[in-house]
PDB file of C-alpha atoms in Angstrom:
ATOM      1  CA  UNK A  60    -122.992  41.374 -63.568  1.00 57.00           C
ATOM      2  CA  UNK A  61    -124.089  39.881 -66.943  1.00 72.00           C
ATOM      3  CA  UNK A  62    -126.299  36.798 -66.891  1.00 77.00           C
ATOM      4  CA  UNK A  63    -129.924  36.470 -67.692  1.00 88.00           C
ATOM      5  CA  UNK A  64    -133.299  34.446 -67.595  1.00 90.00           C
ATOM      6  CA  UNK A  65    -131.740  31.368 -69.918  1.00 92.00           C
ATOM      7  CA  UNK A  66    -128.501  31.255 -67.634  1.00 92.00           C
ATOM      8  CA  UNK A  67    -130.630  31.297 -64.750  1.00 92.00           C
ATOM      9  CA  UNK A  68    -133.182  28.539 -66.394  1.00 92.00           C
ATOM     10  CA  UNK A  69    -130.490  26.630 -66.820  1.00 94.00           C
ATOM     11  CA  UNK A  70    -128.962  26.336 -63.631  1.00 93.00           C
ATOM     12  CA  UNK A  71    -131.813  25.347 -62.162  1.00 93.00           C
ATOM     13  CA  UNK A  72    -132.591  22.544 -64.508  1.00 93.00           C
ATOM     14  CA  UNK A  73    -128.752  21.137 -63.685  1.00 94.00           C
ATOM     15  CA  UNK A  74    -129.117  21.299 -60.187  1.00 92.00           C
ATOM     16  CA  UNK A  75    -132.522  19.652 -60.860  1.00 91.00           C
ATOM     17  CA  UNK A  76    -130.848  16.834 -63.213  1.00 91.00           C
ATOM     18  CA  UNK A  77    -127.616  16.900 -61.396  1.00 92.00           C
ATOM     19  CA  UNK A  78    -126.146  16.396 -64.935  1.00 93.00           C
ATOM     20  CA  UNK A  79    -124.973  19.491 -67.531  1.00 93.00           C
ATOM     21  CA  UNK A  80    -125.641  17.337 -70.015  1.00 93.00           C
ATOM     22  CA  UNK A  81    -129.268  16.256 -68.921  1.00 93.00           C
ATOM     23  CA  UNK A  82    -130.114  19.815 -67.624  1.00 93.00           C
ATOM     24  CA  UNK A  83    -129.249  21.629 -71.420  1.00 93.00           C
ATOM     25  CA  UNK A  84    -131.544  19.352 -72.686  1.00 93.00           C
ATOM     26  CA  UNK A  85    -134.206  20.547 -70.310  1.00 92.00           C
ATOM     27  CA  UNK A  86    -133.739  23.891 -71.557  1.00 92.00           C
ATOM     28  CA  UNK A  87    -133.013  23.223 -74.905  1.00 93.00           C
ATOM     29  CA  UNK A  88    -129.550  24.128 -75.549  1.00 93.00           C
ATOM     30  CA  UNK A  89    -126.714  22.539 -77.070  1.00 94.00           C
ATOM     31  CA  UNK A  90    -124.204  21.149 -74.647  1.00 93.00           C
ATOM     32  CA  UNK A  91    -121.340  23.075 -75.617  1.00 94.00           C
ATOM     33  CA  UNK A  92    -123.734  26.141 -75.656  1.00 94.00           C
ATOM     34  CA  UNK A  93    -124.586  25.340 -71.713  1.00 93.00           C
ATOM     35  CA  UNK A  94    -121.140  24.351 -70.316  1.00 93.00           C
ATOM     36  CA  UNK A  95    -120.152  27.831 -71.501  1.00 93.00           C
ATOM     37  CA  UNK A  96    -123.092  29.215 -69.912  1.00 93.00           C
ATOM     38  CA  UNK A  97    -122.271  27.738 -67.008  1.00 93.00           C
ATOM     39  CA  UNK A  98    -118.162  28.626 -67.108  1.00 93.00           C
ATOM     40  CA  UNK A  99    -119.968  32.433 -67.408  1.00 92.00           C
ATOM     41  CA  UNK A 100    -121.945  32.220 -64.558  1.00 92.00           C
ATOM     42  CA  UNK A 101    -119.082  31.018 -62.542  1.00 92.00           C
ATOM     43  CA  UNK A 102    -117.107  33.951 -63.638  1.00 91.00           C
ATOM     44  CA  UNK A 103    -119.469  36.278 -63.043  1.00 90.00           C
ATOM     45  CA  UNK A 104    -120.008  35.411 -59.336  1.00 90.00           C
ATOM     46  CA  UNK A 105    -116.097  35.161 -59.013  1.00 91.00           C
ATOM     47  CA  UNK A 106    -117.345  31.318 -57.477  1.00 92.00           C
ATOM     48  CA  UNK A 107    -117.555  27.741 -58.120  1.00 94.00           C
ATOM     49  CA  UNK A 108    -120.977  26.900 -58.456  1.00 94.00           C
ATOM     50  CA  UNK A 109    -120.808  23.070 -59.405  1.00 94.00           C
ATOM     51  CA  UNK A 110    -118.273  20.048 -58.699  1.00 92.00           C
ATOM     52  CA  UNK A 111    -117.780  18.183 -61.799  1.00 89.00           C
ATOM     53  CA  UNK A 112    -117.751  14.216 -61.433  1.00 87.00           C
ATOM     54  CA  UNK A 113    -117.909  10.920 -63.062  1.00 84.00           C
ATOM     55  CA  UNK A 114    -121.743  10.740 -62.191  1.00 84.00           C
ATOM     56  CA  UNK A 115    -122.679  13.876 -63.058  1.00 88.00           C
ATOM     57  CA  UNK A 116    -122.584  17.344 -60.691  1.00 92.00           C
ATOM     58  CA  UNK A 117    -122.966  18.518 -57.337  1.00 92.00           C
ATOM     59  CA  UNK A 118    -123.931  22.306 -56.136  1.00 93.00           C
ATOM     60  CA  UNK A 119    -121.031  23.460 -53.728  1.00 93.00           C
ATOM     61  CA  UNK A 120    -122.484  26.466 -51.007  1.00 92.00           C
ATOM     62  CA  UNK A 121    -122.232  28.853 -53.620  1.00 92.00           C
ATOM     63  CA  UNK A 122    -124.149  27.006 -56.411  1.00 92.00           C
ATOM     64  CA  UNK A 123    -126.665  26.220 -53.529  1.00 91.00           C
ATOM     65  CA  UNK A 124    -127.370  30.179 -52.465  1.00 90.00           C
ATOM     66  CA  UNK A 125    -127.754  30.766 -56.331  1.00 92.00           C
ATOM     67  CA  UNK A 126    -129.987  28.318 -56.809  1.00 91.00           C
ATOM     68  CA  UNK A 127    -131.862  29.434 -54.256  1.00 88.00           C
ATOM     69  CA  UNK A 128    -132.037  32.718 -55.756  1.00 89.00           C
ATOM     70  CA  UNK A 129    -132.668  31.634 -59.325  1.00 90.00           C
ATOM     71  CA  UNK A 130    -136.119  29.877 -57.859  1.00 88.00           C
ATOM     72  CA  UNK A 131    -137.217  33.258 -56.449  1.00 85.00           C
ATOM     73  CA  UNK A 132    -136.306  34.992 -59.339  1.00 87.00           C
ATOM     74  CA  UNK A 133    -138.007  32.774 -61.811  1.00 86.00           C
ATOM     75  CA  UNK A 134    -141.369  32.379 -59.768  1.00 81.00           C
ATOM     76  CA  UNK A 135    -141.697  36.303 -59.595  1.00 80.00           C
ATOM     77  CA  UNK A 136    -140.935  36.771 -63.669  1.00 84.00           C
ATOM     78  CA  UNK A 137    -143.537  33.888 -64.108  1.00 78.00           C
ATOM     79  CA  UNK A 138    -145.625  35.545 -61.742  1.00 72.00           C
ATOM     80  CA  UNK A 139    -145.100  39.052 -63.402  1.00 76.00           C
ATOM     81  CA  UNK A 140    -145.850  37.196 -66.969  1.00 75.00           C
ATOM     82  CA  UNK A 141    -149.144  35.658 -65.391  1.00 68.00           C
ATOM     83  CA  UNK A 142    -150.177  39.176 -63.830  1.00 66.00           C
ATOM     84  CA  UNK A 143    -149.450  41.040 -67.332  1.00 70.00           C
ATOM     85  CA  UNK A 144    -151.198  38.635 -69.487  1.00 67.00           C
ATOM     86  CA  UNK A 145    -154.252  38.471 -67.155  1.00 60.00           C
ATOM     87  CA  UNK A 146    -154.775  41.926 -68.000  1.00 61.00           C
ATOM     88  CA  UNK A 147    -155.582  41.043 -71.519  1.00 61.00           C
ATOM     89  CA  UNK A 148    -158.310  38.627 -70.306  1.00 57.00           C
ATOM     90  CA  UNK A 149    -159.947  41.128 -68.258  1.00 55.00           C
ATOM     91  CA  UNK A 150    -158.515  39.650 -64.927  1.00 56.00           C
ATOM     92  CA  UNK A 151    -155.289  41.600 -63.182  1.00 62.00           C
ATOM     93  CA  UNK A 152    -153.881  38.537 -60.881  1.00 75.00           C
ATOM     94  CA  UNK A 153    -153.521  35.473 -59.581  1.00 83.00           C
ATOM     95  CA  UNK A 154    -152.203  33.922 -56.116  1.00 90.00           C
ATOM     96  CA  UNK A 155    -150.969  30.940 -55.587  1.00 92.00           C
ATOM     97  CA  UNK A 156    -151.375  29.514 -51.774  1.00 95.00           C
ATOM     98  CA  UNK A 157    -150.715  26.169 -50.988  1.00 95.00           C
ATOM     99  CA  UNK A 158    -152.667  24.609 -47.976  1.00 94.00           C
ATOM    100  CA  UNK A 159    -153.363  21.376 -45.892  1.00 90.00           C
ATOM    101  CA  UNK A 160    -156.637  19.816 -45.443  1.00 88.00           C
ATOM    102  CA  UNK A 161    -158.015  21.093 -42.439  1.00 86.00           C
ATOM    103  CA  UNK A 162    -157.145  24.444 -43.817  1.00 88.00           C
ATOM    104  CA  UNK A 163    -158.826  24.042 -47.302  1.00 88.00           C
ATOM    105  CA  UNK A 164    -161.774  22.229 -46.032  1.00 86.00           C
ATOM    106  CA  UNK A 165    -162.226  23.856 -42.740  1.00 86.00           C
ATOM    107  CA  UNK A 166    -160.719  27.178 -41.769  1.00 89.00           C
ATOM    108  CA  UNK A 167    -160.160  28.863 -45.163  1.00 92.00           C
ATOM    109  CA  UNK A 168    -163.328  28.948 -47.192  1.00 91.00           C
ATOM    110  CA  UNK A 169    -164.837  31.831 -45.741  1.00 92.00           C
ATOM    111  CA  UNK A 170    -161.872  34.218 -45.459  1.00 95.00           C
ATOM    112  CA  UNK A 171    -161.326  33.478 -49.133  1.00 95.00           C
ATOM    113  CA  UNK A 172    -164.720  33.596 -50.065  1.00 95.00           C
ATOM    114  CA  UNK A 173    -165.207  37.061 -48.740  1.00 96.00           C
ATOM    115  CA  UNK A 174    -161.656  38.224 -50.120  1.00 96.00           C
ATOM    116  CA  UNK A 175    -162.701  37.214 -53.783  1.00 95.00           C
ATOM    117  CA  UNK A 176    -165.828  38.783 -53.357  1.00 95.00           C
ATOM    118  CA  UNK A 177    -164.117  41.697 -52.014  1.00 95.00           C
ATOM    119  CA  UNK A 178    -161.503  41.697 -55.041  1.00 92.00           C
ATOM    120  CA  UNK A 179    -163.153  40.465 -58.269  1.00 88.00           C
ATOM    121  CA  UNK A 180    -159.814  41.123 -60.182  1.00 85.00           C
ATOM    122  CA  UNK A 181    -157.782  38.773 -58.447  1.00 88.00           C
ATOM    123  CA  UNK A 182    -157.650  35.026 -58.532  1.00 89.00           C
ATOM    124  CA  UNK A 183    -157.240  32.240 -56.101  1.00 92.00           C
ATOM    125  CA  UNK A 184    -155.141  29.352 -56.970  1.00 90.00           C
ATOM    126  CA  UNK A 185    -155.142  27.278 -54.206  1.00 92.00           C
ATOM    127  CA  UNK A 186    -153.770  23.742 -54.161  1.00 91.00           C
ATOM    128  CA  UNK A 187    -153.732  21.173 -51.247  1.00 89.00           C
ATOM    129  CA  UNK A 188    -150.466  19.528 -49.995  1.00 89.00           C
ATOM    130  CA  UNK A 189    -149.166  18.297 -46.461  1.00 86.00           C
ATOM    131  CA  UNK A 190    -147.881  20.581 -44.032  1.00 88.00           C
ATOM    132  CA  UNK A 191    -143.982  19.612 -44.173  1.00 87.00           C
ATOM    133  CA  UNK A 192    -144.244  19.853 -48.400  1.00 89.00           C
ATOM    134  CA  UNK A 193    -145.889  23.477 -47.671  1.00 92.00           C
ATOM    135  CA  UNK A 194    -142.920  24.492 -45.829  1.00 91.00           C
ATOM    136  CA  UNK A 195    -140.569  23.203 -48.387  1.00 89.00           C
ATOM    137  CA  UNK A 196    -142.238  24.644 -51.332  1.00 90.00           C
ATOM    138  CA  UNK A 197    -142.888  28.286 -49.503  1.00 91.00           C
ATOM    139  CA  UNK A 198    -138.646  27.418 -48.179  1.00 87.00           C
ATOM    140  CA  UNK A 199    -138.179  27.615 -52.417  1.00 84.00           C
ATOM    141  CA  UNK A 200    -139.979  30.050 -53.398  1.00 83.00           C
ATOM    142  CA  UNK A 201    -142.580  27.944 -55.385  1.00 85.00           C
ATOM    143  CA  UNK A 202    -145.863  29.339 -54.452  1.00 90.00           C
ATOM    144  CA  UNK A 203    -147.095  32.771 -53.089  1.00 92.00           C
ATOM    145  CA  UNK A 204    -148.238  31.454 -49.412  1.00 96.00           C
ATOM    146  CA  UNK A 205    -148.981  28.607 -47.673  1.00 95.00           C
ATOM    147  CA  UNK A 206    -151.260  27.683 -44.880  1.00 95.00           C
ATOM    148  CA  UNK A 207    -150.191  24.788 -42.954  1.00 92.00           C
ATOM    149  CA  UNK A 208    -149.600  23.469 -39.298  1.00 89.00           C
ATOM    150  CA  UNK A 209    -147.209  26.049 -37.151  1.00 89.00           C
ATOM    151  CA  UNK A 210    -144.850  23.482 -35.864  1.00 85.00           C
ATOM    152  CA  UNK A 211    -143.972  21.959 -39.771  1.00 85.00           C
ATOM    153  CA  UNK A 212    -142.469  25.506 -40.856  1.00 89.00           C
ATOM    154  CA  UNK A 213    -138.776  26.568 -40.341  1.00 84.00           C
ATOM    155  CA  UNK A 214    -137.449  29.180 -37.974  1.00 85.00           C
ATOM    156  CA  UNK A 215    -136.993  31.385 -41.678  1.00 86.00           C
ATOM    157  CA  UNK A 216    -140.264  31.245 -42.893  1.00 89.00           C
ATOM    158  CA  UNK A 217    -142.442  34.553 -41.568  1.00 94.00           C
ATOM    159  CA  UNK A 218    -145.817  33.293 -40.257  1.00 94.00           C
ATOM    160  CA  UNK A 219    -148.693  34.511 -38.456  1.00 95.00           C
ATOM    161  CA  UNK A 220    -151.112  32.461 -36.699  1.00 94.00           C
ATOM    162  CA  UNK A 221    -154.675  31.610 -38.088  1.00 94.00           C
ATOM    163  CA  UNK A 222    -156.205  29.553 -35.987  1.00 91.00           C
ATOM    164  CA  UNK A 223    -156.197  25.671 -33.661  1.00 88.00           C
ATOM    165  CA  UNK A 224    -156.508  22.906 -35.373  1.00 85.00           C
ATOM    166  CA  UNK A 225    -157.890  20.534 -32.456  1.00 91.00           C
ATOM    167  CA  UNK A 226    -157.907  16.710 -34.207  1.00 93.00           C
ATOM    168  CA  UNK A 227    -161.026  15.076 -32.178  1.00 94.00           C
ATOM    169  CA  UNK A 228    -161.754  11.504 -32.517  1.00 97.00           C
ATOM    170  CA  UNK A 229    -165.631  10.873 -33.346  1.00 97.00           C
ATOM    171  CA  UNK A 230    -167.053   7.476 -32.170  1.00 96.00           C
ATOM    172  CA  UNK A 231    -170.615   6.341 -32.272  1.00 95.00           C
ATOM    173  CA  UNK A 232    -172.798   7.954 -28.799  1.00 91.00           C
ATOM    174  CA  UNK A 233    -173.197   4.242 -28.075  1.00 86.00           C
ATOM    175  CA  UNK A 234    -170.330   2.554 -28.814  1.00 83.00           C
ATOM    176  CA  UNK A 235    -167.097   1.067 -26.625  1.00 89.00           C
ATOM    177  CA  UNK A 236    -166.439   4.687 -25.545  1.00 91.00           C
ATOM    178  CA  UNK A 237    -169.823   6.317 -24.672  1.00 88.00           C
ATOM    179  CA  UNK A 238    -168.790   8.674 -21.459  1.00 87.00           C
ATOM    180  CA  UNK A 239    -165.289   9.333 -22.643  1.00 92.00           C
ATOM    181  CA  UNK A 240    -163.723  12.818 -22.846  1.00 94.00           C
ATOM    182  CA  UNK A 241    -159.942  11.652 -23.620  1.00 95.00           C
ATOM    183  CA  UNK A 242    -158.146   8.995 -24.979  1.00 96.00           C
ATOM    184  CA  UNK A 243    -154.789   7.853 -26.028  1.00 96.00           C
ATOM    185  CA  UNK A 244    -154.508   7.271 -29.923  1.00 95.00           C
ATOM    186  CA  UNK A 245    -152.113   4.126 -28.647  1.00 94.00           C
ATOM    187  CA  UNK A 246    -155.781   2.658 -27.263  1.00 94.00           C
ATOM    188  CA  UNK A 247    -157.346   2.553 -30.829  1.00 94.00           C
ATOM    189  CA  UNK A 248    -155.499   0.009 -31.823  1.00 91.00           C
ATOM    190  CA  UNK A 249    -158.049  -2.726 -32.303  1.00 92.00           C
ATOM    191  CA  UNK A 250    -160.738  -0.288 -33.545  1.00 94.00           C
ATOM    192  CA  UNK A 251    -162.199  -0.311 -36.985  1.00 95.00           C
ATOM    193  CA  UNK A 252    -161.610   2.915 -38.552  1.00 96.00           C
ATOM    194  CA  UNK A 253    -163.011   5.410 -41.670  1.00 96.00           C
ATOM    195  CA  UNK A 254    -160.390   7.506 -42.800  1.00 93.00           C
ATOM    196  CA  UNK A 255    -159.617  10.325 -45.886  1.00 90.00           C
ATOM    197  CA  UNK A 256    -158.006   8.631 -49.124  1.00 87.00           C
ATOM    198  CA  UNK A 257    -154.648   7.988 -49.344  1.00 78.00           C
ATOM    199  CA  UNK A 258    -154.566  11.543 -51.592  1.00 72.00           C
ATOM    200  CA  UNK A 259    -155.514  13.446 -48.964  1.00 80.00           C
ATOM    201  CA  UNK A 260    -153.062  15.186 -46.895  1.00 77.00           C
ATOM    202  CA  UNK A 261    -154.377  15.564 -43.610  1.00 85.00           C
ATOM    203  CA  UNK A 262    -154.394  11.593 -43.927  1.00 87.00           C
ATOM    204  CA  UNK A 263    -150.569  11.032 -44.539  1.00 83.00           C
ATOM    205  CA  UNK A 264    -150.111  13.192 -41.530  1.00 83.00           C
ATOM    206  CA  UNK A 265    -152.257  10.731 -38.988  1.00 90.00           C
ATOM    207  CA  UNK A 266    -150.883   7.626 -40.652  1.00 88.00           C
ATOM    208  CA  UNK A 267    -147.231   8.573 -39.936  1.00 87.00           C
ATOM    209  CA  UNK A 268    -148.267   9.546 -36.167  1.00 90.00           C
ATOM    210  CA  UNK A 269    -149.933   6.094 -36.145  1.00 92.00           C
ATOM    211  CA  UNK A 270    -146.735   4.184 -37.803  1.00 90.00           C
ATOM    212  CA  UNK A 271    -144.907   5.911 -35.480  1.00 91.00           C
ATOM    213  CA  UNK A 272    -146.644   4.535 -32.438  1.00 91.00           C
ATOM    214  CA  UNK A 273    -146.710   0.815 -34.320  1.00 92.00           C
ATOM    215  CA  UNK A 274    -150.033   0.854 -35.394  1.00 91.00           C
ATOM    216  CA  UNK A 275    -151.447  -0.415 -38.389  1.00 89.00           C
ATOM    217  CA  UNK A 276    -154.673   1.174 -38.286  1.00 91.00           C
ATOM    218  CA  UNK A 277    -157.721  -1.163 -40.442  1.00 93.00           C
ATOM    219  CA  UNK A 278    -159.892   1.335 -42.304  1.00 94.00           C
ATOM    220  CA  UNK A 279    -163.253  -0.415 -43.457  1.00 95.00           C
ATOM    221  CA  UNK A 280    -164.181   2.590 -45.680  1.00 94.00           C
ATOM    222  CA  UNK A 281    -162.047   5.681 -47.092  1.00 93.00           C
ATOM    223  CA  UNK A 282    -163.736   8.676 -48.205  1.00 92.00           C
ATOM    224  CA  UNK A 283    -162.612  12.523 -49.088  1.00 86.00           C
ATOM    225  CA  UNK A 284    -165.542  14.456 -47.378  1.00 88.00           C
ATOM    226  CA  UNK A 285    -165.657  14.997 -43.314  1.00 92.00           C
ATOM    227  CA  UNK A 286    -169.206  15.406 -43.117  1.00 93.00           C
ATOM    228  CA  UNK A 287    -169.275  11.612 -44.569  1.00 95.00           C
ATOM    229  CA  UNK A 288    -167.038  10.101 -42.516  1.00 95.00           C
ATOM    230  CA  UNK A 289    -168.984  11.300 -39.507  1.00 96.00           C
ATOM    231  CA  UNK A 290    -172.218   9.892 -41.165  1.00 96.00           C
ATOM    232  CA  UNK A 291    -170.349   6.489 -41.462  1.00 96.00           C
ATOM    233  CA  UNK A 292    -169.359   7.059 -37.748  1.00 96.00           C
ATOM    234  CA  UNK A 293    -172.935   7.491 -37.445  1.00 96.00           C
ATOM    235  CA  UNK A 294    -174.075   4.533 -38.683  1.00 95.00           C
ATOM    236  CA  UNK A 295    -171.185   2.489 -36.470  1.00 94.00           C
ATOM    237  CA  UNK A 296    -169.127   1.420 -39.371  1.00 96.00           C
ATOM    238  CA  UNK A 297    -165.880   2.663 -37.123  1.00 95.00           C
ATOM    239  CA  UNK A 298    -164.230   5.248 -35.447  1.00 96.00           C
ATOM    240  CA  UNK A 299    -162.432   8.452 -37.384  1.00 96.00           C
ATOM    241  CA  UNK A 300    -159.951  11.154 -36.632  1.00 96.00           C
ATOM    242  CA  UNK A 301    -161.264  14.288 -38.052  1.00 95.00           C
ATOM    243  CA  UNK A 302    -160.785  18.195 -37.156  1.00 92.00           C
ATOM    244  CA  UNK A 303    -162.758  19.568 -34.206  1.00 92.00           C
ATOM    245  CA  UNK A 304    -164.627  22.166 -36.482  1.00 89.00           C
ATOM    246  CA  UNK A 305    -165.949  19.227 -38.644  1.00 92.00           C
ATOM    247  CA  UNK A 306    -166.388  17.421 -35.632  1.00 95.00           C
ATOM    248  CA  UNK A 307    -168.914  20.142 -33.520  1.00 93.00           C
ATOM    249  CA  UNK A 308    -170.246  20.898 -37.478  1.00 92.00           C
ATOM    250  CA  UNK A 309    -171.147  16.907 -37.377  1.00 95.00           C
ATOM    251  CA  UNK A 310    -172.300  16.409 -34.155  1.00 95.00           C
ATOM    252  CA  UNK A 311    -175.128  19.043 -34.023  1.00 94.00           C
ATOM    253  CA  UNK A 312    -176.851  17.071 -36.584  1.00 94.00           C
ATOM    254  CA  UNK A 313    -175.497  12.964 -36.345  1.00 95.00           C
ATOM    255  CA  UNK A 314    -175.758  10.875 -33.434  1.00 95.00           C
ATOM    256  CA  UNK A 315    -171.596  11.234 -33.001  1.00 96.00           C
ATOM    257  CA  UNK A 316    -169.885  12.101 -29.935  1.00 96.00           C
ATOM    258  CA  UNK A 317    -166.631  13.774 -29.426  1.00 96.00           C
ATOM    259  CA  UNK A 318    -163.035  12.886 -27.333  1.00 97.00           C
ATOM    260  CA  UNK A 319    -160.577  14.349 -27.109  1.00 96.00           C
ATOM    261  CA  UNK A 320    -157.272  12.904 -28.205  1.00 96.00           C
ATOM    262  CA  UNK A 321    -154.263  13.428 -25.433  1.00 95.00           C
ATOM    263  CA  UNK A 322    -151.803  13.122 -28.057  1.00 94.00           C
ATOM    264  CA  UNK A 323    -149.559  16.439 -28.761  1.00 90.00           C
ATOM    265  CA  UNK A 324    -149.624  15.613 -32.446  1.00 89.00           C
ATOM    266  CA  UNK A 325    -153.544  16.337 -32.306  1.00 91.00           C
ATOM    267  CA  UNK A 326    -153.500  20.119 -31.356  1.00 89.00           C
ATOM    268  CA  UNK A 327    -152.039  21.851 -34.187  1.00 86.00           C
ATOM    269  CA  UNK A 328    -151.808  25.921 -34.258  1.00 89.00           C
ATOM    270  CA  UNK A 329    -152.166  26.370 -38.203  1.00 92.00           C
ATOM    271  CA  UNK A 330    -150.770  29.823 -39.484  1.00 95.00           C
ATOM    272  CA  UNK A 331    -150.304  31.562 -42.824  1.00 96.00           C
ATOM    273  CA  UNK A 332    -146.868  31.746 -44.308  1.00 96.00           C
ATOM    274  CA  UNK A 333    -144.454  32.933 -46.701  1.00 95.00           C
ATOM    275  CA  UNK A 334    -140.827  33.665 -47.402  1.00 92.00           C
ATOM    276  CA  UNK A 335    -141.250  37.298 -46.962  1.00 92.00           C
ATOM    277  CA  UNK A 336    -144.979  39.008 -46.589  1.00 94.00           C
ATOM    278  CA  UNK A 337    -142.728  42.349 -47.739  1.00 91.00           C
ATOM    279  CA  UNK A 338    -141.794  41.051 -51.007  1.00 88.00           C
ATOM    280  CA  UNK A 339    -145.041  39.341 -51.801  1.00 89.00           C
ATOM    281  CA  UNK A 340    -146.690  40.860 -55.428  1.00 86.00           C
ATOM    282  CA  UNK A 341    -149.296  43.333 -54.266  1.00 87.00           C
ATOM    283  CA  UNK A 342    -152.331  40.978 -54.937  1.00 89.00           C
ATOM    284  CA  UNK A 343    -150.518  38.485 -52.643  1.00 91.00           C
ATOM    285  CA  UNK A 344    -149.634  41.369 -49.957  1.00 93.00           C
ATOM    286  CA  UNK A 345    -154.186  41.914 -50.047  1.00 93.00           C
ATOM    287  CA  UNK A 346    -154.853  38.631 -49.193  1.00 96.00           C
ATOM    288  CA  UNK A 347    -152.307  38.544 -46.231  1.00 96.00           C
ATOM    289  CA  UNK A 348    -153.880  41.560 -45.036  1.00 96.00           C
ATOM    290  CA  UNK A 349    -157.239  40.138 -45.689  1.00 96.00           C
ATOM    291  CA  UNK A 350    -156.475  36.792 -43.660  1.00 96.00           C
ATOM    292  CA  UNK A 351    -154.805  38.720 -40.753  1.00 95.00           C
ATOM    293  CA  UNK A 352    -158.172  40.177 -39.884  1.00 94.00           C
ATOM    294  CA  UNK A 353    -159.840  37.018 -40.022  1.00 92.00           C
ATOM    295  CA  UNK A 354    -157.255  35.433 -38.094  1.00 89.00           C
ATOM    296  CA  UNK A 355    -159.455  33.665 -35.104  1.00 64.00           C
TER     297      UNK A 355
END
């Protein structure tokens, strides 16, 4: 087979543009130059990769699986580039793990504290997104590793589990609900709330339970930090849903109390995963290893 790095570029930036035309101007090459590109990498597959139209192309199952492939390919050579240059900088790697925000706030911090101070030649890039966009980035091959909600990921995507990821609703100790232990989210309806900022994924994922229910819930303040959100809760500005570690964290120290919330969206097993822990680059292979033993 006979294709390289700029073929492969290049299909990926047509499938991205759905257009030849729009994609070889992506990667900067002439449009004759990237039809024939194009007619080659059809040949060499012995497939038809794209379905020409009036409004551009579409990937038929072939052009899909390459595509596919072309993402994995392309992340590991940037990867490898990344890894190789590093060296000249005095640092050998970096790895990339995407994660949502009970995760990043929460649960990972201390693994990944003692793994960097474990391994001083390796990196940490770690960026926050929403469970489902985890799966679907990890699904593409566009980061290293992921650490998101269990029941978000595909069947494909290897995972181990981490820990729960209990949501608990904090209200004040003497509010409307003093002596509750449960409650049905559908009975906060009228309630006041603080909540994360609209940024913040762990908020995106209670709003759409909530829409989903028909609630509108009314936030009177909107902050990015758990500990205050539980010190508005505190002060009886409203009620918030927040993870059970930030919760107990919270409560030893604010007048806040703690129920639970019946709802099977609010108990959430959150694991670590990738598209295959075997063909992870070795520093991403030491921090599986690393989480695995700190897996609660």
């Amino acid at each position: 087979m006979r294709f390289d790095l700029v073929d492969l570029h290049l299909f990926i930036a047509v499938a991205d543009e759905r257009s030849i035309t729009r994609g070889a101007v992506r990667a900067h090459l002439a449009l004759a130059s990237a039809s024939a590109r194009i007619k080659g990498l059809e040949q060499t597959f012995g497939a038809v990769l794209l379905r020409r139209g009036r409004r551009g192309v579409e990937l038929t199952a072939a052009g899909e699986s390459l595509l596919d492939h072309a993402r994995i390919v392309i992340h590991n050579v940037d990867a490898m580039r990344g890894d190789l240059a590093a060296y000249a900088s005095g640092v050998r790697a970096s790895v990339h793990l995407l994660a949502n925000t009970s995760g990043l706030s929460e649960h990972l911090p201390k693994a990944l504290a003692a793994f960097l101070r474990e391994h001083p030649d390796i990196n940490v890039d770690v960026e926050e997104r929403e469970s489902t966009d985890i799966a679907a980035a990890i699904a593409i091959g566009a980061a290293d590793l992921g650490f998101a909600a269990k029941h978000a990921l595909p069947d494909n995507a290897e995972r181990f589990r981490f820990s729960e990821d209990r949501l608990i609703l904090v209200a004040p100790r003497r509010g409307e609900f003093a002596g509750r232990r449960q409650i049905d989210f559908q009975e906060l309806t009228t309630c006041d709330f603080v909540g994360l900022t609209n940024s913040i994924a762990l908020q995106g994922h209670i709003a759409k339970h909530a829409s989903r229910l028909g609630m509108r819930l009314r936030f009177r303040a909107r902050l990015r930090d758990f500990d205050a959100i539980c010190l508005m809760v505190a002060a009886d500005v409203g009620v918030a849903v927040v993870p059970e570690a930030a919760a107990r964290r919270c409560a030893r120290s604010m007048p806040i109390m703690m129920i639970k919330i019946r709802d099977p969206w609010a108990n959430r097993r959150l694991a670590i995963c990738a598209r295959s822990f075997k063909a992870l680059p070795r520093p991403a292979k030491q921090l599986v290893e690393h989480l695995r033993k700190a897996a609660q």
